[in-house]
Coordinates of C-alpha atoms in Angstrom, one line a residue:
M1 CA 12.1 -0.5 9.2
N2 CA 11.8 2.5 11.4
T3 CA 8.5 4.4 11.4
S4 CA 9.2 6.9 8.7
T5 CA 10.6 4.2 6.4
K6 CA 7.6 1.9 7.1
I7 CA 5.2 4.7 6.2
F8 CA 7.1 5.6 3.0
A9 CA 7.4 2.0 2.0
T10 CA 3.7 1.4 2.5
L11 CA 2.6 4.5 0.6
S12 CA 5.1 3.5 -2.2
M13 CA 3.7 0.0 -2.2
S14 CA 0.2 1.5 -2.8
A15 CA 1.3 3.4 -5.8
A16 CA 3.3 0.5 -7.2
L17 CA 0.5 -2.0 -6.6
G18 CA -2.0 0.4 -8.3
K19 CA 0.2 0.6 -11.3
K20 CA 0.6 -3.2 -11.4
I21 CA -3.2 -3.7 -11.2
Q22 CA -3.7 -1.1 -13.9
E23 CA -1.3 -2.8 -16.3
S24 CA -2.1 -6.5 -15.6
E25 CA -5.8 -6.9 -15.1
D26 CA -8.3 -7.6 -17.9
S27 CA -11.4 -5.9 -16.3
E28 CA -11.7 -2.2 -17.2
T29 CA -13.3 -1.5 -13.8
I30 CA -10.3 -3.0 -11.9
K31 CA -7.9 -1.3 -14.2
G32 CA -9.6 2.1 -13.5
L33 CA -9.5 1.3 -9.7
G34 CA -5.8 0.4 -10.0
K35 CA -5.2 3.8 -11.7
S36 CA -7.0 5.5 -8.8
L37 CA -4.9 3.6 -6.3
Y38 CA -1.7 4.5 -8.1
E39 CA -2.6 8.2 -8.2
A40 CA -3.7 8.3 -4.6
G41 CA -0.6 6.4 -3.4
F42 CA 1.7 8.6 -5.5
E43 CA 0.0 11.8 -4.2
A44 CA 0.2 10.6 -0.6
T45 CA 3.8 9.7 -0.9
G46 CA 4.5 13.2 -2.1
K47 CA 2.4 15.0 0.5
Y48 CA 3.4 13.0 3.6
P49 CA 6.1 14.9 5.6
F50 CA 9.1 12.6 5.7
P51 CA 12.5 13.3 7.1
G52 CA 15.2 12.9 4.5
L53 CA 15.8 9.3 3.5
K54 CA 19.3 8.2 2.8
I55 CA 20.1 6.2 -0.4
G56 CA 20.4 3.0 1.6
K57 CA 16.8 3.4 3.0
C58 CA 15.5 4.2 -0.5
N59 CA 17.1 1.0 -1.8
Q60 CA 15.7 -1.0 1.1
I61 CA 12.2 0.4 0.3
S62 CA 12.6 -0.3 -3.4
S63 CA 13.7 -3.8 -2.8
A64 CA 10.9 -4.5 -0.4
V65 CA 8.2 -3.2 -2.8
V66 CA 9.7 -5.0 -5.9
G67 CA 10.1 -8.2 -3.9
L68 CA 6.5 -8.1 -2.7
L69 CA 5.1 -7.3 -6.2
S70 CA 7.1 -10.0 -7.8
S71 CA 6.0 -12.6 -5.3
P72 CA 3.4 -15.3 -6.1
K73 CA 0.8 -13.5 -4.0
F74 CA -2.5 -12.5 -5.7
P75 CA -3.4 -8.8 -5.9
P76 CA -6.2 -9.3 -3.3
D77 CA -3.7 -10.7 -0.8
I78 CA -1.4 -7.7 -1.4
L79 CA -4.3 -5.3 -1.2
S80 CA -5.3 -6.8 2.1
M81 CA -1.7 -6.4 3.4
L82 CA -1.7 -2.8 2.1
I83 CA -5.0 -2.0 3.8
A84 CA -3.8 -3.5 7.1
G85 CA -0.6 -1.5 6.9
L86 CA -2.4 1.8 6.0
T87 CA -4.9 1.3 8.8
D88 CA -2.1 0.6 11.3
I89 CA -0.3 3.7 10.2
H90 CA -3.5 5.7 10.2
A91 CA -4.3 4.8 13.8
K92 CA -0.9 6.1 15.0
C93 CA -0.6 9.4 13.1
K94 CA -1.9 12.9 13.6
P95 CA -5.3 13.8 12.1
E96 CA -3.7 16.0 9.4
R97 CA -1.6 13.1 8.3
Q98 CA -4.7 10.8 8.4
E99 CA -6.2 13.0 5.8
I100 CA -3.3 12.2 3.5
I101 CA -3.7 8.4 4.0
D102 CA -7.5 8.2 3.8
P103 CA -7.8 8.4 0.0
V104 CA -5.3 5.6 -0.3
I105 CA -7.3 3.4 2.0
Y106 CA -10.5 4.1 0.1
C107 CA -8.9 3.3 -3.2
A108 CA -7.3 0.1 -2.0
Q109 CA -10.6 -1.0 -0.4
A110 CA -12.5 -0.2 -3.7
C111 CA -9.9 -2.4 -5.6
L112 CA -10.2 -5.2 -3.1
D113 CA -14.0 -5.1 -3.2
E114 CA -14.0 -5.6 -7.0
Y115 CA -12.2 -8.9 -6.7
S116 CA -14.3 -12.0 -6.1
Y117 CA -11.5 -13.6 -4.1
E118 CA -11.6 -12.9 -0.4
P119 CA -8.1 -13.0 1.2
D120 CA -7.3 -14.1 4.8
H121 CA -7.1 -10.6 6.4
E122 CA -5.5 -11.9 9.6
A123 CA -2.7 -13.6 7.6
A124 CA -2.4 -10.4 5.6
F125 CA -1.7 -8.3 8.7
E126 CA 0.9 -10.8 9.8
N127 CA 2.5 -10.7 6.4
Y128 CA 2.5 -6.9 6.5
L129 CA 4.3 -7.0 9.9
Q130 CA 6.9 -9.4 8.5
W131 CA 7.3 -7.2 5.4
V132 CA 8.0 -4.1 7.4
S133 CA 10.3 -5.8 9.9
A134 CA 12.6 -7.0 7.0

C-alpha cells in the first residue's frame, strides 16, 4: 500500500474494529468503548485529507479490513496492531493531521486497556507491517 492508502486503511480499520467490538462483546463497558472507537475512526476517516482513491484501491482496502476482522485474531491483538499502525502514521504526519489521529489512538488504547488479555505488541507491529504491505 502506498502512504495514503495505508492511512485510509488504518483509519477504516479503526472504525470497522470499533463496530465489531460494539456488536460482539458482552461487557457494556467494552461495547461503549467500541462505539467510541467506531465514531472516532469514522470521523477521522472523513476528516483526513486524502487524494482521490480509485475503485481498485478502495476494493483493496475493503478486502484488507474484512480479511483482518474475519481472521482468528482476538480483538486485543487487532487493537494492538491498530495502535501500532496509528502511532507509526502519527509519527510521520504533520501536527494538524496528528490532531485528527489522536482521538482514534486514545479510543483504541481505552478499548485495549479494558481487556484482561495482553497481546504481544512487538508481534502486533510486525503483523501491521505485513498487513499494509499486502
